[in-house]
XYZ file of C-alpha atoms in Angstrom:
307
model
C 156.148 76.073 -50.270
C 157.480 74.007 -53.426
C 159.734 76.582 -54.478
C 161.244 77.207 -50.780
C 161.707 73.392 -50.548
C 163.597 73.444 -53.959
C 165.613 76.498 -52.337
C 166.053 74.891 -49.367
C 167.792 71.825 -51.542
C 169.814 73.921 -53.495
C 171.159 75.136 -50.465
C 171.811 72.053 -48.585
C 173.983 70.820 -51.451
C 176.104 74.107 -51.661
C 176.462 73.980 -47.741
C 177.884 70.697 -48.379
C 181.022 72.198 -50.082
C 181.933 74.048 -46.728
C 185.283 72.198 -45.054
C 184.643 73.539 -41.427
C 182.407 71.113 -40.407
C 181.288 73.397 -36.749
C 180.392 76.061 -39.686
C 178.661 73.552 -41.909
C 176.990 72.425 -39.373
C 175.614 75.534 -38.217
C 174.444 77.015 -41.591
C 172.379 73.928 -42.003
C 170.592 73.845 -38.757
C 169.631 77.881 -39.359
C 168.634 76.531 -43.077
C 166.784 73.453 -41.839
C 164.950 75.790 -39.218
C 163.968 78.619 -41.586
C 162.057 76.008 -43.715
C 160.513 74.927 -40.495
C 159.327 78.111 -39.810
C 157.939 78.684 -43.131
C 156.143 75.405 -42.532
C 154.435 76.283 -39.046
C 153.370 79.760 -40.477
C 151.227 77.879 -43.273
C 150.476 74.769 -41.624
C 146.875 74.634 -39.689
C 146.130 74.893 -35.604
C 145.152 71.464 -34.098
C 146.031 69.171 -37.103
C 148.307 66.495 -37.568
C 150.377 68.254 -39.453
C 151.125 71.160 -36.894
C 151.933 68.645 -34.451
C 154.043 66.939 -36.438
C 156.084 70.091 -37.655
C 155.383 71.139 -33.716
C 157.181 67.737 -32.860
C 160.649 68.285 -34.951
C 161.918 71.356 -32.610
C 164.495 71.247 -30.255
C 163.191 73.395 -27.235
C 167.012 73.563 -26.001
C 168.676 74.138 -29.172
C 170.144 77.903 -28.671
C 170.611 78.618 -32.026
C 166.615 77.788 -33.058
C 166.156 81.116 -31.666
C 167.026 82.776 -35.120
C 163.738 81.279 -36.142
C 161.647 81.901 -33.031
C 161.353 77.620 -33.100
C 161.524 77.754 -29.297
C 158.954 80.543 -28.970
C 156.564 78.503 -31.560
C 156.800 75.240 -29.295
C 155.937 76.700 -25.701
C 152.774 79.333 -27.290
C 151.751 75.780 -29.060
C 151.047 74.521 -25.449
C 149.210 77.443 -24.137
C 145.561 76.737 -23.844
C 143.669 78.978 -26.588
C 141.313 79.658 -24.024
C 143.764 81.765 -22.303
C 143.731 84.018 -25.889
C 140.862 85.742 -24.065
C 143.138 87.513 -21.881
C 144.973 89.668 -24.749
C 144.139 93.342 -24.106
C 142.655 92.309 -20.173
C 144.601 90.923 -17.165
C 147.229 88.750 -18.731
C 147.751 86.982 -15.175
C 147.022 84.035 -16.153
C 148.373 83.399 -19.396
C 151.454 85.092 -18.447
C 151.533 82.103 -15.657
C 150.964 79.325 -17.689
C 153.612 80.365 -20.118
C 155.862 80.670 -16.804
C 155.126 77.196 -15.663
C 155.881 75.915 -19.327
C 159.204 77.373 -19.657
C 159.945 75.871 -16.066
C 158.824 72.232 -17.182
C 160.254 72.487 -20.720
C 163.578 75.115 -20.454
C 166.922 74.129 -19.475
C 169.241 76.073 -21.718
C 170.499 79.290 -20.457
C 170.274 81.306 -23.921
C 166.409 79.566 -24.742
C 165.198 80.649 -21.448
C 166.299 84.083 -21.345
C 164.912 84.185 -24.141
C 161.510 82.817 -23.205
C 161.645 84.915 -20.038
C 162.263 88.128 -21.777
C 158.960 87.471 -24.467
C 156.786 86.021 -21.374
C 157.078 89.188 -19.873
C 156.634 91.221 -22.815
C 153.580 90.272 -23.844
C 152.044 89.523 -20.343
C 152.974 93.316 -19.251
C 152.743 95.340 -22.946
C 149.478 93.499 -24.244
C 146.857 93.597 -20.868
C 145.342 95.929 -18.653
C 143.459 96.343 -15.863
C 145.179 93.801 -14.101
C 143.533 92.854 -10.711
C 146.835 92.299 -8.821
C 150.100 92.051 -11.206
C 152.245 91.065 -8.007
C 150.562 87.615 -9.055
C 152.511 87.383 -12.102
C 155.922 89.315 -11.209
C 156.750 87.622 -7.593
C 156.650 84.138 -9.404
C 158.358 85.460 -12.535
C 161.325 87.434 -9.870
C 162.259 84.170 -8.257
C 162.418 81.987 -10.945
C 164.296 84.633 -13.020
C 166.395 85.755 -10.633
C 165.714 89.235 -8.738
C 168.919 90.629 -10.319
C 168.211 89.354 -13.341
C 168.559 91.669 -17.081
C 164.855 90.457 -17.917
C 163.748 91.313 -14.398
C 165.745 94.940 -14.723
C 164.145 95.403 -17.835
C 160.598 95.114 -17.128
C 160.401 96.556 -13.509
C 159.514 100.019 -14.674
C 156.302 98.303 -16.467
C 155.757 96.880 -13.336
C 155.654 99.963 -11.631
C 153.483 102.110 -13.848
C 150.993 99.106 -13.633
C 150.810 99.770 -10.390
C 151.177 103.523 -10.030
C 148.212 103.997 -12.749
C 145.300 102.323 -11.324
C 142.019 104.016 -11.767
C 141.733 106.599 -8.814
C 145.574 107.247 -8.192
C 147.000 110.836 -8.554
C 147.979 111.226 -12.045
C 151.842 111.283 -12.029
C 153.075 114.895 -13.736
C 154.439 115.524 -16.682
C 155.337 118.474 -19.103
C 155.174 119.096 -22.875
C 155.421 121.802 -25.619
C 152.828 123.393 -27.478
C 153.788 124.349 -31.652
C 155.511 127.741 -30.133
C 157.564 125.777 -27.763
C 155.941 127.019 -24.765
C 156.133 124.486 -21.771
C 152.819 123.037 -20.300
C 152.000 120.609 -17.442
C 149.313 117.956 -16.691
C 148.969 119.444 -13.417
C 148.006 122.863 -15.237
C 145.318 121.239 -16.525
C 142.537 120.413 -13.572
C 138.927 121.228 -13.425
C 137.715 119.093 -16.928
C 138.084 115.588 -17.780
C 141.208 114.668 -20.109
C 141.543 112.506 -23.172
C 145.033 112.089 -23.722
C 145.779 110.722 -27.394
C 149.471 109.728 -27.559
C 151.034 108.968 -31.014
C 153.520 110.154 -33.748
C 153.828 110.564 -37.569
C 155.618 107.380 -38.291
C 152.380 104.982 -36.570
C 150.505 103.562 -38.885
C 147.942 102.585 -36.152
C 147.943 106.133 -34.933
C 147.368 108.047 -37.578
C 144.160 105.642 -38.482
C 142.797 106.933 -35.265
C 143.258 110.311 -36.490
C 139.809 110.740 -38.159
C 138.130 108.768 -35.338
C 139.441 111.033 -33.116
C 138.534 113.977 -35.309
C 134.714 112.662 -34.556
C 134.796 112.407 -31.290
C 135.595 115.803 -30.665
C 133.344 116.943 -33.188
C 130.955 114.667 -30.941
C 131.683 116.321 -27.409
C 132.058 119.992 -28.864
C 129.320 121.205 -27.167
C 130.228 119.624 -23.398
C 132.796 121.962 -21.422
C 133.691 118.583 -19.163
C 135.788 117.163 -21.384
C 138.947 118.264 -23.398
C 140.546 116.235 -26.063
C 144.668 116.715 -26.535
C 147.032 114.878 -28.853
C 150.835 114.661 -27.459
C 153.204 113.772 -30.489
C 156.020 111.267 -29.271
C 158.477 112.502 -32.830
C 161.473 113.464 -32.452
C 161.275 115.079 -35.790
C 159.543 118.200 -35.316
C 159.128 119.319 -38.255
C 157.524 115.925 -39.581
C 154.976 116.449 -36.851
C 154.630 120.321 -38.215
C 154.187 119.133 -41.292
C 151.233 116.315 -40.154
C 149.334 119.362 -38.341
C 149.570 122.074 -41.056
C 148.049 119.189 -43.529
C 145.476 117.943 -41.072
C 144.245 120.908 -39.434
C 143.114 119.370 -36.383
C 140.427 121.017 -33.985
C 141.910 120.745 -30.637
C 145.297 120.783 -28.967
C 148.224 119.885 -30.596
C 151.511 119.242 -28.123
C 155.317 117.002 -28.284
C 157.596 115.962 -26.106
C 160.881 116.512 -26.069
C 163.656 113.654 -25.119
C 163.914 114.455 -21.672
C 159.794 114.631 -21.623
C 159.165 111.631 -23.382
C 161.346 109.508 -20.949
C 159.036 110.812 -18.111
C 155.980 110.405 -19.903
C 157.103 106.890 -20.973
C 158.215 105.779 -17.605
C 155.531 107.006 -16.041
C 152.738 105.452 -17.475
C 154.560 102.587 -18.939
C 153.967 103.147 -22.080
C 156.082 100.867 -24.364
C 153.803 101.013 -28.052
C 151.467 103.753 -29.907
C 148.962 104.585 -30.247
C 148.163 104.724 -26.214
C 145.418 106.901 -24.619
C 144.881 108.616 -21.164
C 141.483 109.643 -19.455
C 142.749 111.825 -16.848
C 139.334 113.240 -13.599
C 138.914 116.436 -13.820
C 140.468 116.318 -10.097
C 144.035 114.860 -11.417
C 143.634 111.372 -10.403
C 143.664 108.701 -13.097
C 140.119 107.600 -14.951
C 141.847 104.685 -17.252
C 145.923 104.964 -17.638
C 145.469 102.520 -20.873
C 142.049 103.934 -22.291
C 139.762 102.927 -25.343
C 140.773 104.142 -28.579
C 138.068 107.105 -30.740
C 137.853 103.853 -33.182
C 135.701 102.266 -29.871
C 131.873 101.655 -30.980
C 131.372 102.476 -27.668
C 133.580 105.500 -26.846
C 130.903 107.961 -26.070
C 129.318 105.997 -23.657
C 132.404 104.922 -21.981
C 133.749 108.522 -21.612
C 130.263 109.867 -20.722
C 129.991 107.183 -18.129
C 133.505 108.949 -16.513
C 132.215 112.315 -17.041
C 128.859 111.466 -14.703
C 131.330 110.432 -12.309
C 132.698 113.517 -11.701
C-alpha cells in the first residue's frame, strides 16, 4: 500500500496543475476514493482501522460510486449473521439492506444505485425462498412500482415464483449437435438433471468431471437422465468442447430466441445453474445442487423415491 500512497501523491500534485477547478476537483475526489478503496480491501473486519476508513465515506456523494464507497458503507452495517442467508432465502438480508438504504440514502444517483445491487444479490444469490412477496412488496413501494430497478428485476420475481418445487415445469425447446429441435415436454416418464452452462464458464466447466461421475454413478438406474444444455452462442466453440470431452450423455444449445425463454423462465441470470425436473413434468428443485455436492446422490435419490 506504500507504493499506491506514493502514486496517489504523485498524482495529487499533477492534479494540482489543472485550471478548471469543477475538473480538478473531480479527478481528486475519484483519486482520493480509489486509495480508499484499496484501503478497505486490505484493511481487517471489526477493527479500528476499518471503522475508521469505514468512517471517511460520504454515503451521498454520487460520484463515490466509481469506487463502490457507498456500497462498502451500507454491507459494513449488515449484521454478519445475516451472511448465513447467501445461497438460502435472502429475505431477510435483502430487508435489512432495504431498511439501511432508507435510514442512510438521500441522493437520487446513490440510491438507485443501492436499490439496483439490493435486489441483485437478494434475488440472484438465494433460493428456496419461503415467500419472496416479503422482500419485493416493501422493495416496490419504496422504489417506486414504475421504477427501472423494479422493471428490471420483475422477471426474477416471477420465475421465483413460477418454479417452486411441485409447479408444472414451464416448456422450453433446444437443439441437439444435428440441429434437430427438442422439448422439455418431450421428455416425461424419468427424472431430469438439467446441467446448464457454456464454454466460456470457468465454474462450469469445473463441474464438468463431477458431472461426468455422477452419471457414471446412476448408469445403471433408468429413473434418471442426465442432459447438459450449452447457453454459447458460438457453436462451434461448444463443438469443439464436446468433440474434446467426449461426454456420455446428452449434449444440447440454445439458440437466441431459446435462450431468452429458457432464461426468463427459470430466472436464470449466472452459470453454471441446474434443473431437477419429476418424471411427471412438474418441478423437483428449479435452482438444484451442483455434481461437485458431497451429497448429490443422496439428494437426487431422495427425489427419485419420490416418484
Amino acid at each position: 500500500l506504500g507504493d499506491v500512497y506514493k502514486r496517489q501523491a504523485s498524482l495529487q500534485k499533477a492534479l494540482k496543475k489543472i485550471k478548471d477547478k469543477d475538473l480538478r476537483d473531480y479527478l481528486t475526489k475519484l483519486t482520493d476514493d480509489q486509495i480508499l478503496n484499496y484501503s478497505i480491501r486490505l484493511a481487517e473486519n471489526g477493527t479500528p482501522e476499518m471503522e475508521k476508513l469505514m468512517n471517511q465515506i460520504t454515503v451521498n456523494d454520487w460520484r463515490s460510486l466509481y469506487c463502490y464507497l457507498p456500497e462498502w458503507a451500507i454491507s459494513s452495517k449488515v449484521p454478519e449473521a445475516l451472511d448465513s442467508c447467501y445461497g438460502h432465502d435472502m429475505t431477510e438480508y435483502g430487508l435489512y439492506k432495504l431498511k439501511l438504504i432508507k435510514e442512510n440514502v438521500t441522493d437520487p444517483d446513490v440510491r438507485a444505485a443501492l436499490l439496483d445491487n439490493c435486489a441483485k444479490v437478494t434475488l440472484n444469490y438465494g433460493k428456496n425462498y419461503a415467500d419472496i412477496d416479503r422482500f419485493w412488496i416493501p422493495f416496490q413501494e419504496y422504489a417506486g412500482s414504475d421504477s427501472p430497478v423494479v422493471a428490471k428485476y420483475a422477471p426474477k420475481v416471477k420465475a421465483i415464483k413460477t418454479t417452486k418445487k411441485g409447479m408444472p415445469a414451464k416448456d422450453f425447446a433446444f437443439l441437439d449437435v444435428e440441429g434437430k429441435e427438442h422439448k422439455l415436454s418431450d421428455m416425461k416418464g424419468r427424472v431430469l438433471y438439467i446441467d446448464c452452462w457454456a464454454t466460456w464458464c470457468g465454474p462450469c466447466c469445473a463441474e464438468i468431471p463431477h458431472l461426468e461421475k455422477r452419471v457414471a454413478e446412476f448408469k445403471s438406474n433408468d429413473k434418471v437422465e442426465f442432459i447438459s444444455i450449452s447457453l454459447d452462442t458460438d457453436v462451434d466453440a461448444w463443438l469443439r468442447k464436446l468433440a474434446k470431452d467426449k461426454p456420455e450423455w446428452a449434449q444440447y444449445r440454445v439458440d437466441e430466441e431459446q435462450h431468452r425463454v429458457l432464461s426468463t423462465a427459470y430466472g436464470i441470470s449466472g452459470i453454471p445453474r441446474f434443473l431437477v425436473i419429476n418424471a411427471d413434468g412438474t418441478i423437483a428443485d428449479g435452482d438444484a445442487f451442483r455434481p461437485s455436492d458431497e451429497n448429490f446422490n443422496q439428494l437426487l435419490n431422495d427425489i427419485i423415491a419420490r416418484q
